[in-house]
Tab-separated table of C-alpha atoms in Angstrom:
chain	number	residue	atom	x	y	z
A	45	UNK	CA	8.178	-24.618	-81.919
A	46	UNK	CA	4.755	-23.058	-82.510
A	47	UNK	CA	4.682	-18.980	-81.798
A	48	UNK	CA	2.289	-19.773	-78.934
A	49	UNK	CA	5.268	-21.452	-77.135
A	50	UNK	CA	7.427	-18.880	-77.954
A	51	UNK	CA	6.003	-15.949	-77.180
A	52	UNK	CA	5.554	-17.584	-73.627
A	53	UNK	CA	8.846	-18.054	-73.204
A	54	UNK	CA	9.575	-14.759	-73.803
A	55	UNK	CA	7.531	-13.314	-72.106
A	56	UNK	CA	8.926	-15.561	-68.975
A	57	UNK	CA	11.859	-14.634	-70.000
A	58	UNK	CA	11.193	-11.318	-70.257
A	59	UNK	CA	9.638	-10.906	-66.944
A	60	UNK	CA	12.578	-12.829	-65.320
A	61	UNK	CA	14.578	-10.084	-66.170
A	62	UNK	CA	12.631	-7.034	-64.977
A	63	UNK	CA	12.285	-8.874	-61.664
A	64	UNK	CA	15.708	-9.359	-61.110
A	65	UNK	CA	16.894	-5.719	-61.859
A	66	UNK	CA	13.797	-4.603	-60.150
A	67	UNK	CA	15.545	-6.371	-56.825
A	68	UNK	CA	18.623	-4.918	-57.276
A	69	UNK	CA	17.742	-1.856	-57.596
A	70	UNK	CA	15.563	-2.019	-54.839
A	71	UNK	CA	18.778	-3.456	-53.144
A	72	UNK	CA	21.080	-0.766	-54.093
A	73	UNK	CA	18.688	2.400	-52.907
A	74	UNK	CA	17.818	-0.053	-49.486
A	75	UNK	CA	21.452	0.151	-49.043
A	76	UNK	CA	22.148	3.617	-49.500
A	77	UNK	CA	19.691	4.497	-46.898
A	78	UNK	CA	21.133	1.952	-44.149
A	79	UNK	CA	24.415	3.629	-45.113
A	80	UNK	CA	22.782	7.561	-44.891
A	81	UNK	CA	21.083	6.384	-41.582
A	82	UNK	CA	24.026	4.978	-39.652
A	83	UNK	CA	25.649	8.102	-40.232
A	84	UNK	CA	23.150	10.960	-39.076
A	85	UNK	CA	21.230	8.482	-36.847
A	86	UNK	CA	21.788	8.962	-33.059
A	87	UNK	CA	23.074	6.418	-30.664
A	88	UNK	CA	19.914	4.701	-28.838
A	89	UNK	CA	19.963	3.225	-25.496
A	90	UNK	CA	18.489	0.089	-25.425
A	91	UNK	CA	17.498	-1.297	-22.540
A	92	UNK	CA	17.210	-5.137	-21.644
A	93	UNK	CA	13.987	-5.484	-23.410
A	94	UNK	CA	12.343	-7.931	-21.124
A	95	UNK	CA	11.914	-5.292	-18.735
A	96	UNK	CA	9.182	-3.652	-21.358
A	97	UNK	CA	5.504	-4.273	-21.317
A	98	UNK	CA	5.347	-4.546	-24.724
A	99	UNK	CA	7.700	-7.426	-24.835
A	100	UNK	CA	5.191	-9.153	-21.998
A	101	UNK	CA	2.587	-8.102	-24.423
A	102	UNK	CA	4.078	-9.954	-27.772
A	103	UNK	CA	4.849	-13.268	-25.599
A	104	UNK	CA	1.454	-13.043	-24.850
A	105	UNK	CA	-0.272	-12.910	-28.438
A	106	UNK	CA	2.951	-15.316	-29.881
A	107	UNK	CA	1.765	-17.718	-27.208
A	108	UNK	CA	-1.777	-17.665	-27.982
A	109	UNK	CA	-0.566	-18.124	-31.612
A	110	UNK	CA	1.191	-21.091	-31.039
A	111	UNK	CA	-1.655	-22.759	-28.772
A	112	UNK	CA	-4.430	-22.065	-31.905
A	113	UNK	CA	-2.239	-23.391	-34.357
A	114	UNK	CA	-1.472	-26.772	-32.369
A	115	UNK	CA	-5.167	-26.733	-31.561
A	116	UNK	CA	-5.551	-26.613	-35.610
A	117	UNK	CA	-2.918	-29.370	-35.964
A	118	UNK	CA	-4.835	-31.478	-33.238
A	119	UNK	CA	-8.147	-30.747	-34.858
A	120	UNK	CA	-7.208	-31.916	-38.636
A	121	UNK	CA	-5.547	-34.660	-37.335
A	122	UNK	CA	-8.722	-36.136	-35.470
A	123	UNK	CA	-10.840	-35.211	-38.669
A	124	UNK	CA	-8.826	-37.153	-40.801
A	125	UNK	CA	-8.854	-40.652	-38.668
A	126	UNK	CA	-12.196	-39.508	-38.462
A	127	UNK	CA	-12.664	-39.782	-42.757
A	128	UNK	CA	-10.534	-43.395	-42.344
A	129	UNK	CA	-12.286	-44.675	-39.891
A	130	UNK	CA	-9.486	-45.224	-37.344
A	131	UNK	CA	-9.925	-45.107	-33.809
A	132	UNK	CA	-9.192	-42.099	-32.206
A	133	UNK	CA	-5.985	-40.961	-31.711
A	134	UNK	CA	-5.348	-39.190	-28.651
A	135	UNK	CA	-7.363	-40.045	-25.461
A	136	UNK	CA	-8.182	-36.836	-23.895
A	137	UNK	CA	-9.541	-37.861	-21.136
A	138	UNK	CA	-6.664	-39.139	-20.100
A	139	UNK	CA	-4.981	-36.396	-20.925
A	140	UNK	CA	-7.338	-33.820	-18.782
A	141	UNK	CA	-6.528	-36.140	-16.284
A	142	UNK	CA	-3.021	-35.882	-16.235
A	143	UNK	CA	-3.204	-32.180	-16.992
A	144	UNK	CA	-5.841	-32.145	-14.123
A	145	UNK	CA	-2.791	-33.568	-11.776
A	146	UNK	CA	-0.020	-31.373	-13.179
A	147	UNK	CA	-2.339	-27.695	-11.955
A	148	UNK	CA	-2.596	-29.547	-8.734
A	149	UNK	CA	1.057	-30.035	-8.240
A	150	UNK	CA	2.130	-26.525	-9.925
A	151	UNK	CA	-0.858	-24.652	-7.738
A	152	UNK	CA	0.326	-26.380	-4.697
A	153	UNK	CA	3.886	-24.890	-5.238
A	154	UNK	CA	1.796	-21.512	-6.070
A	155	UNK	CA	0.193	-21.711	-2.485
A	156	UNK	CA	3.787	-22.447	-0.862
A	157	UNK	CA	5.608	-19.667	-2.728
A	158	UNK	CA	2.907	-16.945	-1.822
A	159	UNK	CA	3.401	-18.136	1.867
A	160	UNK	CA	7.159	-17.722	1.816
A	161	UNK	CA	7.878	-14.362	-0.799
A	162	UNK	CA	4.949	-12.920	-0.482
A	163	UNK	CA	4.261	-13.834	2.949
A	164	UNK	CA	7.228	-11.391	4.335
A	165	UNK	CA	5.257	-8.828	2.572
A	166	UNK	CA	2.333	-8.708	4.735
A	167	UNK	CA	1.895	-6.107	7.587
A	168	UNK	CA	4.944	-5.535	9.759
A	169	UNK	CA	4.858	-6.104	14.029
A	170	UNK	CA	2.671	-4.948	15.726
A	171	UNK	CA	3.324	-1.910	17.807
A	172	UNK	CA	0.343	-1.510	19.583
A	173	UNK	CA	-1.817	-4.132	22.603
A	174	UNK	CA	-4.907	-3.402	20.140
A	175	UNK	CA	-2.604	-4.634	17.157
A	176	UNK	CA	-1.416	-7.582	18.560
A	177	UNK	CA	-4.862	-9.124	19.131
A	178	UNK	CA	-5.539	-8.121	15.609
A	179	UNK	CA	-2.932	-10.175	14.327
A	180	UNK	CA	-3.511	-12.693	16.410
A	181	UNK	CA	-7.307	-13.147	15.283
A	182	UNK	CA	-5.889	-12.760	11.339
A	183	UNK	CA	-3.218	-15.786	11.845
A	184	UNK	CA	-6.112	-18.216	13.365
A	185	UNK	CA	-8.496	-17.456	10.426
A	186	UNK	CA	-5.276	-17.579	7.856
A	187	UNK	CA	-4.429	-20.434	8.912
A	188	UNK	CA	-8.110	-22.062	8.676
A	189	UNK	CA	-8.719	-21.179	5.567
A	190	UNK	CA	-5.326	-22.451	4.360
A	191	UNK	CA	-6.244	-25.459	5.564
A	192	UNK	CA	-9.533	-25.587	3.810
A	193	UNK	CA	-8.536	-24.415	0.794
A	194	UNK	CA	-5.213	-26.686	0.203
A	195	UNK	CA	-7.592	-29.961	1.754
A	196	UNK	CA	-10.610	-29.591	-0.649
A	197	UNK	CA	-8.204	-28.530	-3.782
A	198	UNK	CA	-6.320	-31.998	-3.477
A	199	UNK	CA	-9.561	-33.781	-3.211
A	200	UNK	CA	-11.094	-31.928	-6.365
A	201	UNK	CA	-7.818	-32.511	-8.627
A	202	UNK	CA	-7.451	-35.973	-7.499
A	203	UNK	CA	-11.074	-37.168	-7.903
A	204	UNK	CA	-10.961	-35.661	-11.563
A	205	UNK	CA	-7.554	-37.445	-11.690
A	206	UNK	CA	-8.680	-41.331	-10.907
A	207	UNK	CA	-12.235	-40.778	-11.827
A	208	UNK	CA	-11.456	-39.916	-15.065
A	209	UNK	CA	-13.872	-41.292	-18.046
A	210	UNK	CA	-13.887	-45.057	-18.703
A	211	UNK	CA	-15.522	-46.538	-21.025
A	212	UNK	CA	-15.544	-49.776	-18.828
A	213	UNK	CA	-16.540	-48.477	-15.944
A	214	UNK	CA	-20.364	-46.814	-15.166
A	215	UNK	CA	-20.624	-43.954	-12.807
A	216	UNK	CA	-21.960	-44.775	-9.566
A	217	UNK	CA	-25.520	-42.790	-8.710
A	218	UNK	CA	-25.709	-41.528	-5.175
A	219	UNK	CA	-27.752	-38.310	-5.168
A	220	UNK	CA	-28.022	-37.549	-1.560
A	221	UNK	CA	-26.332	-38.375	1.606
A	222	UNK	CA	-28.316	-36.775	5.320
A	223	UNK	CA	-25.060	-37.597	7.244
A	224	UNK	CA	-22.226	-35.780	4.469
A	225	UNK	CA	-24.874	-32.584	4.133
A	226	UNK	CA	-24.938	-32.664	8.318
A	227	UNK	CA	-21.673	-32.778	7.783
A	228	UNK	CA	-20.578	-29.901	5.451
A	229	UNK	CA	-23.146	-27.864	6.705
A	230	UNK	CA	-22.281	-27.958	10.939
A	231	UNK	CA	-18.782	-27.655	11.142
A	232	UNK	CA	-18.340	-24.401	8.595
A	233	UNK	CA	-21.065	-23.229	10.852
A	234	UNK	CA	-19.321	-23.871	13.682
A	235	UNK	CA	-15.815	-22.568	12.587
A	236	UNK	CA	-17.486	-19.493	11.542
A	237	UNK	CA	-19.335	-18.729	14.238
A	238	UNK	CA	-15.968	-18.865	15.779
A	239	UNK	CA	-14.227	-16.460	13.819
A	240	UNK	CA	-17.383	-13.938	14.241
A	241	UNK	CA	-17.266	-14.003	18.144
A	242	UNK	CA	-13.481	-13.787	18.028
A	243	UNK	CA	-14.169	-10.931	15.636
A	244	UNK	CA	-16.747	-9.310	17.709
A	245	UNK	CA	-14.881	-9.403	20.979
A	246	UNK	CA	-11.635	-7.797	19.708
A	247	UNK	CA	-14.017	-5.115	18.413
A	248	UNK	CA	-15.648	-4.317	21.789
A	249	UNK	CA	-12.605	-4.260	23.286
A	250	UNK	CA	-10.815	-1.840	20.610
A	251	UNK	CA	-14.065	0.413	20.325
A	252	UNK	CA	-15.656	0.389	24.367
A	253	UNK	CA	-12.872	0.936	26.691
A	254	UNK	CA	-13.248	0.841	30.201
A	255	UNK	CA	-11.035	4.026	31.154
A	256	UNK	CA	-8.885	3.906	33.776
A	257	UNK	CA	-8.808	6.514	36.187
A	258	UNK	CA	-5.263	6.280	37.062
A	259	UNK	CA	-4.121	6.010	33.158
A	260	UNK	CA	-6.771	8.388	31.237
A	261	UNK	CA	-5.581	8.570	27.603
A	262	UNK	CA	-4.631	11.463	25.800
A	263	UNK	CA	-7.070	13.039	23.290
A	264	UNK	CA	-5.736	14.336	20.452
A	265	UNK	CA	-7.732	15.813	17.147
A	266	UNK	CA	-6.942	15.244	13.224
A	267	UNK	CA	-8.583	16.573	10.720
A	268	UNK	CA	-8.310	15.506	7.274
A	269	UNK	CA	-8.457	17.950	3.985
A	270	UNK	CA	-6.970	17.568	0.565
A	271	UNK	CA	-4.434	16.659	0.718
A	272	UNK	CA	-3.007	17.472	4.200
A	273	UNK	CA	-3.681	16.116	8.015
A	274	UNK	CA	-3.886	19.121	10.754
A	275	UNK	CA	-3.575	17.882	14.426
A	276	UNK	CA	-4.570	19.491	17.547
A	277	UNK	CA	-3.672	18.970	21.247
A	278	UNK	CA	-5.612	19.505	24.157
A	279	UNK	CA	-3.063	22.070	26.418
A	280	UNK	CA	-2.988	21.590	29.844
A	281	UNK	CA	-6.710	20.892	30.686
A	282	UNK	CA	-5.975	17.978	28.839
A	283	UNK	CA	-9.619	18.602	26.926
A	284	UNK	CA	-10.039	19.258	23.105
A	285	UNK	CA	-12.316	22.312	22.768
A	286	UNK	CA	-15.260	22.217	20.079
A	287	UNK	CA	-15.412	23.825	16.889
A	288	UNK	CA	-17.680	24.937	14.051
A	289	UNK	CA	-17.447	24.569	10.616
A	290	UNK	CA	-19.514	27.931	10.182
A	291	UNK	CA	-16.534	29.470	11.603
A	292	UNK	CA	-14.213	28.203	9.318
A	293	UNK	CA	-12.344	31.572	7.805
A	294	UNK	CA	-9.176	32.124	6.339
A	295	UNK	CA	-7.096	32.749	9.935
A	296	UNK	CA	-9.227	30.531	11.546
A	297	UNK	CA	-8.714	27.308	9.050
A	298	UNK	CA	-10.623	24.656	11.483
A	299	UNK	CA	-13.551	26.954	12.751
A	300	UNK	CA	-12.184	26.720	16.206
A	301	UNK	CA	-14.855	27.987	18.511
A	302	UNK	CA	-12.994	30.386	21.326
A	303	UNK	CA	-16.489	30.730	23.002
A	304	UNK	CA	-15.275	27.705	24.416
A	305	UNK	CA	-12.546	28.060	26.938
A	306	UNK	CA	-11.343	24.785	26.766
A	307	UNK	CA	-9.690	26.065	23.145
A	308	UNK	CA	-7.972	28.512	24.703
A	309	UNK	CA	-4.827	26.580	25.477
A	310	UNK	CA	-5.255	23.718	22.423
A	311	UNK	CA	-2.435	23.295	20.447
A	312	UNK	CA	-0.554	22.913	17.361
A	313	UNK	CA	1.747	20.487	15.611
A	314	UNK	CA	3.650	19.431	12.791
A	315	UNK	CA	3.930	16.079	13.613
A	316	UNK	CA	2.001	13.675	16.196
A	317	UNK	CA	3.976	12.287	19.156
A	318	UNK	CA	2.676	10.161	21.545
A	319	UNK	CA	4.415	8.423	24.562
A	320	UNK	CA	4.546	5.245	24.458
A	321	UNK	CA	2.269	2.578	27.356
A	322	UNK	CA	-0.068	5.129	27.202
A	323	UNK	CA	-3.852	5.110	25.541
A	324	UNK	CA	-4.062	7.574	23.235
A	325	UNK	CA	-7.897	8.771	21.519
A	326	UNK	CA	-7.931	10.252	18.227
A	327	UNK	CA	-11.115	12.370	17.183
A	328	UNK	CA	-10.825	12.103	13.818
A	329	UNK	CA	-13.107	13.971	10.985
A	330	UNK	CA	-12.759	16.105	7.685
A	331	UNK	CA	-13.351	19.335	6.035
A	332	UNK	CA	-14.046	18.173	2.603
A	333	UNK	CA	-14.443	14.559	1.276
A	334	UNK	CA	-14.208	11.356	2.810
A	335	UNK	CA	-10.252	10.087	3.716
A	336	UNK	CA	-8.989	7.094	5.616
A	337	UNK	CA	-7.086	7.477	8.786
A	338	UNK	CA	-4.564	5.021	8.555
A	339	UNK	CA	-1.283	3.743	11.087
A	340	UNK	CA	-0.528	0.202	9.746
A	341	UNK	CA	2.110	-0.397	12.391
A	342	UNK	CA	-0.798	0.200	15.098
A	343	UNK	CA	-3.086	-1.739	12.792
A	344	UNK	CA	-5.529	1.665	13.017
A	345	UNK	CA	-7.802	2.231	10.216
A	346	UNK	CA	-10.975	4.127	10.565
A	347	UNK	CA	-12.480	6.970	7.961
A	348	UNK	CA	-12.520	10.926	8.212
A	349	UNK	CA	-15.897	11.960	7.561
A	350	UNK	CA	-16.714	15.346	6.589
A	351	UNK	CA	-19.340	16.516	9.503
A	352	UNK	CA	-19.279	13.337	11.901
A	353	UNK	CA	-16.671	12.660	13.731
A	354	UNK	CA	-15.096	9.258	14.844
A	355	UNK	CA	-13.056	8.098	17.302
A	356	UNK	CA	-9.927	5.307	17.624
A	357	UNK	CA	-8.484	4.628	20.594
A	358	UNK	CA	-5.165	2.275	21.048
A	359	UNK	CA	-1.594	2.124	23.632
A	360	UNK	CA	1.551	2.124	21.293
A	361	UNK	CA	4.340	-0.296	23.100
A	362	UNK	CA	7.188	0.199	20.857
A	363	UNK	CA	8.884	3.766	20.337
A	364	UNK	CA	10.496	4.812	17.296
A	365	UNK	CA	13.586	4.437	18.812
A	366	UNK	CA	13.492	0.997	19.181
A	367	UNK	CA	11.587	-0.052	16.166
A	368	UNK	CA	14.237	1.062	14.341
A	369	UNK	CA	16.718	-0.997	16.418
A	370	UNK	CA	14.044	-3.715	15.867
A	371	UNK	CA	14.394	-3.451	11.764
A	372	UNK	CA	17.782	-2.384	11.549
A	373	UNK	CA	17.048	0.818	10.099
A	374	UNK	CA	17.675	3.813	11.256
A	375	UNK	CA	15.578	5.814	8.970
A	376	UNK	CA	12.094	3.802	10.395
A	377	UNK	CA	9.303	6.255	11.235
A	378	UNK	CA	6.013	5.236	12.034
A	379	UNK	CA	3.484	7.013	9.595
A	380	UNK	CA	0.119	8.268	9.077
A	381	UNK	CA	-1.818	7.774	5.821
A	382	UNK	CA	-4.898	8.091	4.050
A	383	UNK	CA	-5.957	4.820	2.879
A	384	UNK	CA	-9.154	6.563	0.470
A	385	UNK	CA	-8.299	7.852	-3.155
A	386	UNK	CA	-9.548	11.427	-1.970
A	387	UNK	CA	-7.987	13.092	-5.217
A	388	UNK	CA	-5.095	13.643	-6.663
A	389	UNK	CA	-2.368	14.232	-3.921
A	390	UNK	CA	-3.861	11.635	-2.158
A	391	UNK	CA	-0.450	9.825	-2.449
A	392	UNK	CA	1.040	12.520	-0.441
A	393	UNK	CA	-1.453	12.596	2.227
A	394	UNK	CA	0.898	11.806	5.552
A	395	UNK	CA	2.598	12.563	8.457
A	396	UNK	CA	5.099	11.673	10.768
A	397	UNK	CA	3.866	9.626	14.030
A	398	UNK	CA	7.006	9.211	16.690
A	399	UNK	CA	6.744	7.419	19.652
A	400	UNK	CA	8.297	8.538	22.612
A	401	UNK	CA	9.053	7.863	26.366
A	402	UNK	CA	6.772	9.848	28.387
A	403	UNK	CA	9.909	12.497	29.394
A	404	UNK	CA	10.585	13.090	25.974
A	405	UNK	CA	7.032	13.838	25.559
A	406	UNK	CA	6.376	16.096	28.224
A	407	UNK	CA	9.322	18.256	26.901
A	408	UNK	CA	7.950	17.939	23.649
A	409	UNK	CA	5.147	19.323	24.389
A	410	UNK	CA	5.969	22.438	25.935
A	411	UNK	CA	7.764	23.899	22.564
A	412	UNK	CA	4.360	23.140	20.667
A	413	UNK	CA	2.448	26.544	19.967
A	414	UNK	CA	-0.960	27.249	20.850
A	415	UNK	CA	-3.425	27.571	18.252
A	416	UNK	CA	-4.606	30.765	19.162
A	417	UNK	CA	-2.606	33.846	18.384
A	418	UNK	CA	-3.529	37.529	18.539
A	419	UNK	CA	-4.756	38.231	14.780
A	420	UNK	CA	-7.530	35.343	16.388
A	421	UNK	CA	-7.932	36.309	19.832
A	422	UNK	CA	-8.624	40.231	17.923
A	423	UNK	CA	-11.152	38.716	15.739
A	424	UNK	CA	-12.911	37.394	18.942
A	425	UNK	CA	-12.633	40.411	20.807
A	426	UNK	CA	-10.135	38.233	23.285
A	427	UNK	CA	-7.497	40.066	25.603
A	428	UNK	CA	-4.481	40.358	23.210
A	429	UNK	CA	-0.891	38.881	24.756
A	430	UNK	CA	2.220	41.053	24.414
A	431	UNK	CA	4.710	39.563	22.155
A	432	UNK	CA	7.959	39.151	23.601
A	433	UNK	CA	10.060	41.952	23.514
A	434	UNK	CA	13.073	41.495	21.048
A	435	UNK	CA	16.199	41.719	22.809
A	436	UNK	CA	18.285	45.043	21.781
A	437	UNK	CA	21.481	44.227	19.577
A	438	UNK	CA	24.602	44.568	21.443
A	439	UNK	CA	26.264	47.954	20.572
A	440	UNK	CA	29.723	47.677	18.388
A	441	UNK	CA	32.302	47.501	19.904
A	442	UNK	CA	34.054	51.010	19.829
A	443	UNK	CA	38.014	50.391	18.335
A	444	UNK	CA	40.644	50.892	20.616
A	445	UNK	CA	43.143	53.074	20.164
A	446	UNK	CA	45.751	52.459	17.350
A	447	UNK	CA	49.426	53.064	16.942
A	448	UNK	CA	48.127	56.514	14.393
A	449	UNK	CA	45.817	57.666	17.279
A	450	UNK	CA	48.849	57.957	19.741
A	451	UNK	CA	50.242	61.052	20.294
A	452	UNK	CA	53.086	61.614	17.960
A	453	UNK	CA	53.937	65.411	18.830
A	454	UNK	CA	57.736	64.579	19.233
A	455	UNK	CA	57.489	62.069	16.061
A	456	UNK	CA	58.061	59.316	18.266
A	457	UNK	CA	55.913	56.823	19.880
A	458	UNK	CA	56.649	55.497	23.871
A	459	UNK	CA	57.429	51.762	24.049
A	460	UNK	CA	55.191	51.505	27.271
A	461	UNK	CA	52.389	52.443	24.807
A	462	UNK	CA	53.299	49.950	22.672
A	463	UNK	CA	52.999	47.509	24.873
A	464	UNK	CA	49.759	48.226	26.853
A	465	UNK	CA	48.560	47.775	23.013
A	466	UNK	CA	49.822	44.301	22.045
């Protein structure tokens, strides 16, 4: 055995060795620490883990993974018939075609279980005549489109399907067709044109209402500021009165303008109520930035502006009280909300809407507080009202007289008195 030999297998040898007590060492000390960490280590909750994004995240990338290495697999296999001059192997035409067939069948399905899940997600009834019309309108063009889209899908997927590549077969040239562009060209038109009239009526008739005499609607006032709504009625002259925004001061948060007279009896609230069959005209603007006034249950949606103001005008025909027999729930309100990311709170931008009978509103609207009070009607040198006086407390009761307080000259106390007591 020559020294070159040996030393080689020594050193192998030799090396052997240190890598085996290197590993159990290495062993050993990892074992320690699993013990040492089991015993000071805290119990963690772990939740189902497919309910993390990060799990979402690593299906994701492992997917991708898998489809580049089959793509790799796939790609040195063609090379390699390629280098022995074979045929090729897989005929991807065909299978685009097939895989062409299988998105149209899956994305069908897709279009079916939007309509039926997500479908019940869409806005609730509508509780308004306005609303009604609107839904009406958004169901015809729905279902067009639907229509459309699920026709000229199957006709795209299957022509790719049988019209796949052949090498047998030549492709037919037809560049132009008058009657198929007369076609595709008039009726969209005329479907459109459809929709838009349909569209434009409902908007006259939602935005330019004839007012009837006998059934005037009520006006009411919102303004919108971060990240609150304030609402105003009109009192008893039934008119909102004007305001400024030069007047705006710390008591006088909406620059009312007492000049006019018609402010005089405008009032308050915490909520808005509103009886129900009966128009009722928001003026609706903002003291800051730009929100959106927004009932989805009267299908109202208009914007606050800061210095314009805008107007919506509808007829609720469902009160609270029934809605909520309506959905079975007895917690149902209708709401108000800003639909505009104004800022951060915007997600806490509403209030309470309640429709009423129009009894329930009239006494409603008696207990509502005007929005002038005296510390105003003093800084507009205004006659000042007399608070009403607060009733006296009812004087104690003075204690009768008690078996000590009777006279007990003799020692003795009368059974008579005694029983005029009990």
């Amino acid at each position: 055995m020559s020294l070159k030999n040996l030393i080689s297998k020594k050193t192998f040898a030799g090396l052997a060795v240190m890598l085996t007590a290197f590993v159990n060492t290495t062993s050993v000390f990892a074992q320690e620490a699993a013990a040492a960490a089991a015993t000071t280590a805290k119990t963690v909750d772990m939740g189902p883990i497919y309910k993390s994004t990060l799990f979402y995240v690593l299906l994701f990338l492992l997917l991708c993974l898998f489809v580049a290495i089959v793509g790799k697999a796939l790609r040195v296999y063609e090379l390699t018939r390629t280098a022995q001059d074979k045929p090729e192997g897989i005929n991807w035409d065909s299978v685009n075609a097939v895989l062409f067939l299988l998105f149209l069948i899956v994305g069908l399905y897709g279009v079916y279980w939007e309509y039926t899940v997500h479908g019940k997600m869409i806005l609730p009834e509508a509780a308004s005549v306005d609303g009604a019309e609107i839904d009406k309108m958004f169901n015809i063009t729905l279902i067009i489109t639907t229509i459309v889209f699920i026709g000229t899908h199957i006709l795209l997927f299957l022509f790719s399907f049988f019209y796949k590549y052949n090498a047998n077969r030549r492709a037919y040239f037809y560049p132009h067709n008058n009657t198929i562009e007369k076609i595709w060209t008039i009726i969209p038109a005329l479907v459109l044109s459809v929709l838009v009239v349909m569209g434009f009526i409902t908007w006259r008739t939602i935005f330019y209402k004839v007012v009837d005499p006998n059934n005037k609607p009520l006006n009411i006032e919102v303004t919108a500021q971060q990240f609150a709504w304030y609402v105003r009625y009109p009192g008893a002259d039934g008119v909102v009165g004007v305001k400024n925004y030069k007047m705006v001061t710390g008591l006088n948060t909406l620059g009312i303008d007492f000049k006019d007279k018609n402010n005089l009896d405008d009032q308050n609230a915490e909520e808005i109520v509103i009886p129900v069959n009966k128009p009722v005209r928001f003026a609706i603007n903002s003291k800051d930035v730009i929100h959106g006034f927004y009932m989805p249950h009267f299908r109202v949606q208009i914007l606050a502006n800061p210095g314009m103001m805008t107007y919506f005008e509808f007829t609720p025909t469902i009160t609270t009280t029934d809605m909520q027999a309506k959905t079975n729930d007895p917690a149902f309100k209708y709401v108000l909300l800003c639909s505009q990311i104004c800022g951060s709170g915007h997600y806490n931008m509403q209030r309470t809407v309640r429709v009423v009978s129009q009894e329930e509103y009239d006494e409603w609207i008696t207990q509502q507080p005007t929005y002038i009070n005296n510390d105003l009607r003093k800084q507009f040198n205004l006659p000042v009202i007399a608070e009403p006086a607060t009733p006296a407390p009812a004087p104690a009761p003075t204690p009768g007289p008690g078996p000590d307080s009777l006279g007990t000259d003799s020692g003795a106390v009368r059974k008579t008195d005694l029983a005029k007591l009990n």
